[in-house]
GROMACS .gro file of C-alpha atoms in nm:
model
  306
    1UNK     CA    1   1.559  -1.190  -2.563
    2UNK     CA    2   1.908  -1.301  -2.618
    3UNK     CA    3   2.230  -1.166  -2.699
    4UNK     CA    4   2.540  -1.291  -2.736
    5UNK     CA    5   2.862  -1.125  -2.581
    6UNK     CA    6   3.240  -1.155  -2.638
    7UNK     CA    7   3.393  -1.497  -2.521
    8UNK     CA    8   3.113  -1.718  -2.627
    9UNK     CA    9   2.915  -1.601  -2.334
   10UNK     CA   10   2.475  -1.618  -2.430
   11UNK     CA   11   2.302  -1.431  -2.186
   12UNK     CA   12   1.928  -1.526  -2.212
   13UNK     CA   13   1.775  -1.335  -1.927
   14UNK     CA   14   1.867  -1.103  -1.619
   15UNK     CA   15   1.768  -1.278  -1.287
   16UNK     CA   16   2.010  -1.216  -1.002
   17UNK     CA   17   2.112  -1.531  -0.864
   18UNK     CA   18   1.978  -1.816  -1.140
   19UNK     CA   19   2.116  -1.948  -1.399
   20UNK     CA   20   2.095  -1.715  -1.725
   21UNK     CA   21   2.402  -1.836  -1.967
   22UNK     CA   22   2.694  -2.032  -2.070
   23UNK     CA   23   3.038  -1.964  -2.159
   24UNK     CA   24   3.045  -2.193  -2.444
   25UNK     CA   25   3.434  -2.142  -2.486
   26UNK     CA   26   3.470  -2.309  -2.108
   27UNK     CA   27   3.176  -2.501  -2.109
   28UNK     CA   28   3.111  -2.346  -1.741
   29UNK     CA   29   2.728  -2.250  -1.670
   30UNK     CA   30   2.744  -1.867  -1.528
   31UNK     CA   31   2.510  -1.651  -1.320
   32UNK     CA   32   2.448  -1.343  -1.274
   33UNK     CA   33   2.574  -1.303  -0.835
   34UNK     CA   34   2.287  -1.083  -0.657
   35UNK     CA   35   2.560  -0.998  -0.437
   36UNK     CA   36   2.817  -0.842  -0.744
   37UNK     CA   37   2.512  -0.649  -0.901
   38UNK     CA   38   2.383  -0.691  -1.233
   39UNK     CA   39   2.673  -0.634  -1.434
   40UNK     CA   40   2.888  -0.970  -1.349
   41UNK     CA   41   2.788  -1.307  -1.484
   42UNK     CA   42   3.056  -1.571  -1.315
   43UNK     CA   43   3.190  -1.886  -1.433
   44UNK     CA   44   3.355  -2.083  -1.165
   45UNK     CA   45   3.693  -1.875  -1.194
   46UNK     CA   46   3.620  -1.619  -1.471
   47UNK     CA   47   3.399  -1.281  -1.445
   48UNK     CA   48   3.253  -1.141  -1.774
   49UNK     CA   49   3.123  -0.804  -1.753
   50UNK     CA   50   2.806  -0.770  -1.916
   51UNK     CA   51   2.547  -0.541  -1.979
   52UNK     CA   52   2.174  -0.606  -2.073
   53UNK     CA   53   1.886  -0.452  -2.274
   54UNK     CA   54   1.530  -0.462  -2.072
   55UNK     CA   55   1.298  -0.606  -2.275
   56UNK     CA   56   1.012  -0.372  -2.503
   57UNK     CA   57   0.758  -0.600  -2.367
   58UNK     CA   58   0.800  -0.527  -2.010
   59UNK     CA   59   0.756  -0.158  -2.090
   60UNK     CA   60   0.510  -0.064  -1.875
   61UNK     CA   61   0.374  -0.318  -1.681
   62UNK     CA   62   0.510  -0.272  -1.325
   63UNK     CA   63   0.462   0.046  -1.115
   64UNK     CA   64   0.813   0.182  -1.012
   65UNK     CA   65   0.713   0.479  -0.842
   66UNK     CA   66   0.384   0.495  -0.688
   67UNK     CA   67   0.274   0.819  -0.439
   68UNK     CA   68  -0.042   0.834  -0.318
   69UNK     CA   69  -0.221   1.206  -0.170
   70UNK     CA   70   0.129   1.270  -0.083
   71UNK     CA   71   0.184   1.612   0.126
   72UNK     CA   72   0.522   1.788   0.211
   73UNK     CA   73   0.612   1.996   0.471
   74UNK     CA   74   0.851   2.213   0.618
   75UNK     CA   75   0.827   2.197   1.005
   76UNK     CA   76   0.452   2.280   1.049
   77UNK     CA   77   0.431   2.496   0.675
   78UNK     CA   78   0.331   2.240   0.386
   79UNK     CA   79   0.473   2.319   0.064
   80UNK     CA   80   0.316   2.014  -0.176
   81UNK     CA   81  -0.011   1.929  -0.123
   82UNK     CA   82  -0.189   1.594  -0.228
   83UNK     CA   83   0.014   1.484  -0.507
   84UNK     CA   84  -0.068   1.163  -0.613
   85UNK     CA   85   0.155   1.033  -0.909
   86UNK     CA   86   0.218   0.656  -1.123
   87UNK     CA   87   0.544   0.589  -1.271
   88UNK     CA   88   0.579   0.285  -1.451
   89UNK     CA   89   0.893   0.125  -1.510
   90UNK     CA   90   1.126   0.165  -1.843
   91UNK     CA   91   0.922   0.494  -1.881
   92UNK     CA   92   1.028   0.870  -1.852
   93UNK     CA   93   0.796   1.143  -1.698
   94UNK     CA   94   0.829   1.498  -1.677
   95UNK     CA   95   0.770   1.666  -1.391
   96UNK     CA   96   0.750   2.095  -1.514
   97UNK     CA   97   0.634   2.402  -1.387
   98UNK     CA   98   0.737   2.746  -1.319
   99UNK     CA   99   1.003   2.897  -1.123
  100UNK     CA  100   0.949   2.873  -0.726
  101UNK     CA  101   0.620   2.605  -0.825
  102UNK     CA  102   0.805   2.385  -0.573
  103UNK     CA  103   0.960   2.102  -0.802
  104UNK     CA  104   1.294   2.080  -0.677
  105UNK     CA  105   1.164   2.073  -0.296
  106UNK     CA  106   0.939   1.757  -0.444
  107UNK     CA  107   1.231   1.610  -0.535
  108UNK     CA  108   1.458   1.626  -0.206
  109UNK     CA  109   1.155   1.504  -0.005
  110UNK     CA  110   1.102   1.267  -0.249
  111UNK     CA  111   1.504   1.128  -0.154
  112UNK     CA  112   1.470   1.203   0.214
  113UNK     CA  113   1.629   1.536   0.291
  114UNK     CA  114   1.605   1.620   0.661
  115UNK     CA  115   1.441   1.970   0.583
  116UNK     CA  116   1.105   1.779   0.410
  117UNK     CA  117   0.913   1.555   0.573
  118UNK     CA  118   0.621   1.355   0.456
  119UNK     CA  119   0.293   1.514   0.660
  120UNK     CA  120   0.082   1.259   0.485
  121UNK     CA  121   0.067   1.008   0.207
  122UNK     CA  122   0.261   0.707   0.105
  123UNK     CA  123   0.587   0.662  -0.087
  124UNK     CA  124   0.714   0.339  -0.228
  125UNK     CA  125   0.938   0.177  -0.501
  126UNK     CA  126   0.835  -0.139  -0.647
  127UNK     CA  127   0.639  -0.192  -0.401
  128UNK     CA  128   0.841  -0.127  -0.122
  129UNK     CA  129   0.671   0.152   0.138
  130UNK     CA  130   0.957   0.399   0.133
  131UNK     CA  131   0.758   0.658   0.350
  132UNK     CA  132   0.937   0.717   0.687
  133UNK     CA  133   1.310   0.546   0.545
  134UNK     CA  134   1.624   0.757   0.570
  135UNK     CA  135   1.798   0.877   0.241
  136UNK     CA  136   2.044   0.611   0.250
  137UNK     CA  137   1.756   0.340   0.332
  138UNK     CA  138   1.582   0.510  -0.004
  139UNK     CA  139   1.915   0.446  -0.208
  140UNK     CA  140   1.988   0.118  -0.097
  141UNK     CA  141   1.665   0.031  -0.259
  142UNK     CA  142   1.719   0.189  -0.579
  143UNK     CA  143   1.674   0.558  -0.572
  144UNK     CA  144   1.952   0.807  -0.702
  145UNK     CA  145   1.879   1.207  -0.724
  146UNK     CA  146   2.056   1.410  -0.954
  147UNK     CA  147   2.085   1.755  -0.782
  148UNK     CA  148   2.041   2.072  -0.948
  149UNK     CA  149   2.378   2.246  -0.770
  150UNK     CA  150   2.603   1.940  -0.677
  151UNK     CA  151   2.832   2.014  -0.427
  152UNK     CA  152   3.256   2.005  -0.465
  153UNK     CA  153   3.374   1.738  -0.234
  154UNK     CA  154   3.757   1.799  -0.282
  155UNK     CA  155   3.945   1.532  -0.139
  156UNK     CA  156   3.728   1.243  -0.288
  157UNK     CA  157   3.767   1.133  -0.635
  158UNK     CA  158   3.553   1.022  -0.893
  159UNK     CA  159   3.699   0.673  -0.839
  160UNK     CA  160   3.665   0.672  -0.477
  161UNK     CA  161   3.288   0.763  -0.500
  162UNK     CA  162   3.201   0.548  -0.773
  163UNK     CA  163   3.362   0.222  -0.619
  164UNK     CA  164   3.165   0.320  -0.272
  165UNK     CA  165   2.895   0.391  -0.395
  166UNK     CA  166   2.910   0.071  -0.588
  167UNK     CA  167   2.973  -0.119  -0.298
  168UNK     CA  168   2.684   0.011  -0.134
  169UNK     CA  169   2.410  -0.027  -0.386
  170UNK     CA  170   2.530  -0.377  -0.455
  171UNK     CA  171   2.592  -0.496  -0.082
  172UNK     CA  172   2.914  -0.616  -0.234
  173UNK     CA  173   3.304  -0.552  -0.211
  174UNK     CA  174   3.445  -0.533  -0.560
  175UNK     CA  175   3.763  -0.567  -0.633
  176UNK     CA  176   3.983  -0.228  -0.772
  177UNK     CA  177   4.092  -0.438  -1.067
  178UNK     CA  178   3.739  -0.556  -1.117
  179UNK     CA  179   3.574  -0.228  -1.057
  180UNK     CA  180   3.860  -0.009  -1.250
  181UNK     CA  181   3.748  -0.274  -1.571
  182UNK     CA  182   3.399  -0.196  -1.530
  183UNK     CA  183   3.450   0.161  -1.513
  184UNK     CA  184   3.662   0.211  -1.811
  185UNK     CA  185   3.402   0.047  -1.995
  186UNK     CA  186   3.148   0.262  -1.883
  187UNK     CA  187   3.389   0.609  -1.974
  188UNK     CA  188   3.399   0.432  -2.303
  189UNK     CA  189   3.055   0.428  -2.332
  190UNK     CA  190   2.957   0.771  -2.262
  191UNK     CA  191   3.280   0.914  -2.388
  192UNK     CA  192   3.439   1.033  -2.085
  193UNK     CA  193   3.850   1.117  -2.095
  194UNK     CA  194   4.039   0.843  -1.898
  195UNK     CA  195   4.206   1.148  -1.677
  196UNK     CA  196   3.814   1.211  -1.509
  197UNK     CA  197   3.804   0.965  -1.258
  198UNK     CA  198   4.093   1.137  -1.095
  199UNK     CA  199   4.003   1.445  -1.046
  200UNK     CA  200   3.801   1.527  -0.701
  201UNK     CA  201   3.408   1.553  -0.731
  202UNK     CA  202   3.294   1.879  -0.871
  203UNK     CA  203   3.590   2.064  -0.775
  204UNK     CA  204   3.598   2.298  -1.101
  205UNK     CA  205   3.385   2.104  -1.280
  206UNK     CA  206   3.197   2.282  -1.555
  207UNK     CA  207   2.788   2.221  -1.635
  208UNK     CA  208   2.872   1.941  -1.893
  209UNK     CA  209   3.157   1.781  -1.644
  210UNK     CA  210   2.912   1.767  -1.388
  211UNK     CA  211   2.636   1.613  -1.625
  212UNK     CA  212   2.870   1.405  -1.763
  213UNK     CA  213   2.949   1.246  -1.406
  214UNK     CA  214   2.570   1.204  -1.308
  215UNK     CA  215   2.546   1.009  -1.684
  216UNK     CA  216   2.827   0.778  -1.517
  217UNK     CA  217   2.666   0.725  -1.211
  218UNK     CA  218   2.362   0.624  -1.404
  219UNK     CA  219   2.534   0.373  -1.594
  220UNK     CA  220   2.723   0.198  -1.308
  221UNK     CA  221   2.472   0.265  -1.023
  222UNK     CA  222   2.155   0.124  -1.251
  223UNK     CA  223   1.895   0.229  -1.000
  224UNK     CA  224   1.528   0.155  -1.034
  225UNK     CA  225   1.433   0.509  -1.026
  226UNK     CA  226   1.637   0.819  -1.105
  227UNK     CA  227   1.524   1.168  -1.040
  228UNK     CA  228   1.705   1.396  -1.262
  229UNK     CA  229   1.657   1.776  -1.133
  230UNK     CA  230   1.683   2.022  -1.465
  231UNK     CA  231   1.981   1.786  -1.614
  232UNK     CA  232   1.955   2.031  -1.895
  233UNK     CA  233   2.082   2.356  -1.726
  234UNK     CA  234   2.389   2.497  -1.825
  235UNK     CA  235   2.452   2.301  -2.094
  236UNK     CA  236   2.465   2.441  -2.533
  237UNK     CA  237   2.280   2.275  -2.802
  238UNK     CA  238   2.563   2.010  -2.816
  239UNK     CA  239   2.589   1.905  -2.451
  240UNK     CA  240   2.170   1.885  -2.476
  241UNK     CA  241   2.173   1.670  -2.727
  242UNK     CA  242   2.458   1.439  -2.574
  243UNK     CA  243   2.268   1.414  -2.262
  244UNK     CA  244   1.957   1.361  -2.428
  245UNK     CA  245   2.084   1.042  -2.626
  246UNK     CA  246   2.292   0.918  -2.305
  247UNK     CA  247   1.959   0.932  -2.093
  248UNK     CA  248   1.759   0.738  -2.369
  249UNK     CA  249   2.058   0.475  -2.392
  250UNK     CA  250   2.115   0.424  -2.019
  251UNK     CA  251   1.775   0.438  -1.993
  252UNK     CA  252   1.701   0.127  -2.294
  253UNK     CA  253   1.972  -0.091  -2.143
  254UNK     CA  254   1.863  -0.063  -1.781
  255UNK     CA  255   1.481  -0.016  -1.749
  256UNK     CA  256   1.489   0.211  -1.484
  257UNK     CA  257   1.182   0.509  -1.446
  258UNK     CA  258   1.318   0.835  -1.454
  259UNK     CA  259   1.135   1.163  -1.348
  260UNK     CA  260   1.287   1.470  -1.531
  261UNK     CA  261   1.250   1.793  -1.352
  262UNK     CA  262   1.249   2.101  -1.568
  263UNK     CA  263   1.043   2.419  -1.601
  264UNK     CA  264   1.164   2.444  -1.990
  265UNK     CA  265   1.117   2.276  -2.316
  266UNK     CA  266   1.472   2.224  -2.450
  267UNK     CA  267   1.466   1.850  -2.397
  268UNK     CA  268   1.191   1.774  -2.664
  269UNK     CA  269   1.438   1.814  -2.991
  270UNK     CA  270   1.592   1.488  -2.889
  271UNK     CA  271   1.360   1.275  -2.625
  272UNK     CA  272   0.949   1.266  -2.595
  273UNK     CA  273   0.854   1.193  -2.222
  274UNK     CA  274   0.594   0.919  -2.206
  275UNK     CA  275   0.412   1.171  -1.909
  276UNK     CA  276   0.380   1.516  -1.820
  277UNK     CA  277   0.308   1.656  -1.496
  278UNK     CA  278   0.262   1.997  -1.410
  279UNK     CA  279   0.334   2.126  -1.047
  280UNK     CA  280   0.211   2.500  -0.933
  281UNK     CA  281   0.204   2.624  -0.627
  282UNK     CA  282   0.267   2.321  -0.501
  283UNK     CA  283  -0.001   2.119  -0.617
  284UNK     CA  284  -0.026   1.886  -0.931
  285UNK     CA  285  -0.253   2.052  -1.150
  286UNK     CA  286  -0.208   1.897  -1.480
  287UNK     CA  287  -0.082   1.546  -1.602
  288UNK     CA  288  -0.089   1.421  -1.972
  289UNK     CA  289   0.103   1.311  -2.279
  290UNK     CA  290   0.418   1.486  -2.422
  291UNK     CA  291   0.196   1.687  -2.577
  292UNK     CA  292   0.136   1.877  -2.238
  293UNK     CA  293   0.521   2.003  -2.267
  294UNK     CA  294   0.476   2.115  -2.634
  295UNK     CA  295   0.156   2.318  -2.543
  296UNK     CA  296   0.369   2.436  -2.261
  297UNK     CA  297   0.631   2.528  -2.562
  298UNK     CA  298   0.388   2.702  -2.728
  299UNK     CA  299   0.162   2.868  -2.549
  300UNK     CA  300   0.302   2.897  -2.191
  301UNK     CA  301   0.216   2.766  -1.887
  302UNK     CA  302  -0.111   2.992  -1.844
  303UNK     CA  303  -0.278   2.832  -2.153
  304UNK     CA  304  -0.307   2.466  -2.000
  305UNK     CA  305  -0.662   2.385  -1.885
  306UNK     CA  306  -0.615   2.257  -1.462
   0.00000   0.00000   0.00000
């Protein structure tokens, strides 16, 4: 797959640290730096910010996410028992259930929260054995959870986080002018007013403001898996639908898996999960096609065969 960018540039291929264009206007060959992430392709003295498309015919064929008779518990009380679960990269799974069916717990142990610990099973991320590594071990290599109720950090900007947090998932220092480019083309992207990054994290931010800064991180952050929990509360039919096409964009241009937490339906106007997976009482009981969530639509959660 090729495309061809502003300034001559052909990008062929993303492969951190080879060879993968030429800026024909220079005549300088360009790479893409492991150690400035994947959005910089360099040329001797220039930097051209790029952004690439995974290709349709990787869809699929590498496990992301891989648990195996995982078991979660809190101090000496499990509360997820044997889940075993495949996500593939490039693809989008569901993860649903009712109210209290322990999804968003899944999650935080799933990221490393203190409170969860692993009591048995195995976690890794392409093919990396996750299973006893801290939270910020887990992000490093590619994780990023969306929580349900983001805290305010007031002090910290949007800025400030995002060029940290770039730093740190790219083992890199970028520079402000460098990383203030990058994010205003990102803001363009999604839509975001220039006057966001300014404002301190969460601190009166409404349900779409805070959606519309986990979309950012997304974009910028690129990790291999994201775990979204219920990215569709407290937003109206517009802000859904916004989301929905942002996900399925950020989604296209990066390959990363993404696991969707919700216990409603909302979502499938706009996006069809490639998996559904059904969590009560703390156990996996069901997994299928999208059509698990629109039986779920229909008929409740009582009606599904487990």
């Amino acid at each position: 797959m090729c495309h061809q960018y502003g300034g001559g540039l052909s990008l062929n291929r993303r492969s951190e640290g080879t060879v993968v264009g030429c800026d024909t206007s220079l005549g300088r060959s360009g790479y893409v730096c492991a150690s400035r992430g994947p959005h910089y392709v360099h040329a001797t003295q220039m930097c051209v910010t790029v952004l690439y498309c995974a290709s349709a015919s990787n869809r699929g064929t590498m496990s992301m996410l891989q648990i195996e008779n995982m078991s979660i518990a809190v101090g000496d009380t499990p509360v997820i028992e044997d889940v075993s679960l495949t996500l593939p990269a490039q693809e989008m799974h569901w993860l649903m259930g009712p109210n209290g069916s322990g999804k968003s717990t899944f999650a935080n142990a799933l990221m490393g929260h203190p409170r969860y610990h692993i009591a048995q099973g195995t976690l890794t991320l392409g093919g990396l054995n996750l299973t006893e590594e801290p939270p910020h071990k887990r992000a490093g290599a590619g994780m990023f959870l969306s929580m349900q109720y983001p805290p305010a950090l007031e002090g910290v900007t949007v800025t400030n986080l995002l060029k940290n947090a770039y730093n740190a998932r790219f083992q890199t220092e970028i520079s402000i002018l460098e990383f203030r480019k990058l994010l205003k083309e990102h803001m363009e992207l999604l839509e975001i007013p220039s006057d966001f990054t300014s404002r301190y994290v969460h601190a009166g931010f409404s349900g779409g403001e805070k959606k519309r800064l986990e979309l950012l991180q997304l974009s910028m952050l690129q990790p291999k898996l994201a775990i979204l929990d219920e990215p569709d509360s407290g937003l109206d039919i517009d802000g859904l639908r916004t989301m929905s096409m942002q996900l399925q964009r950020i989604q296209h241009v990066t390959g990363m898996a993404m696991l969707v937490i919700t216990h409603y339906t909302h979502m499938l106007s706009y996006v069809e999960p490639d998996a559904v997976h059904v969590l009560k009482n703390g156990s996996l009981v069901h997994s299928g096609t999208s059509d698990v969530a629109h039986q779920i639509q229909n008929q409740g959660y009582e009606a599904l065969q487990t």
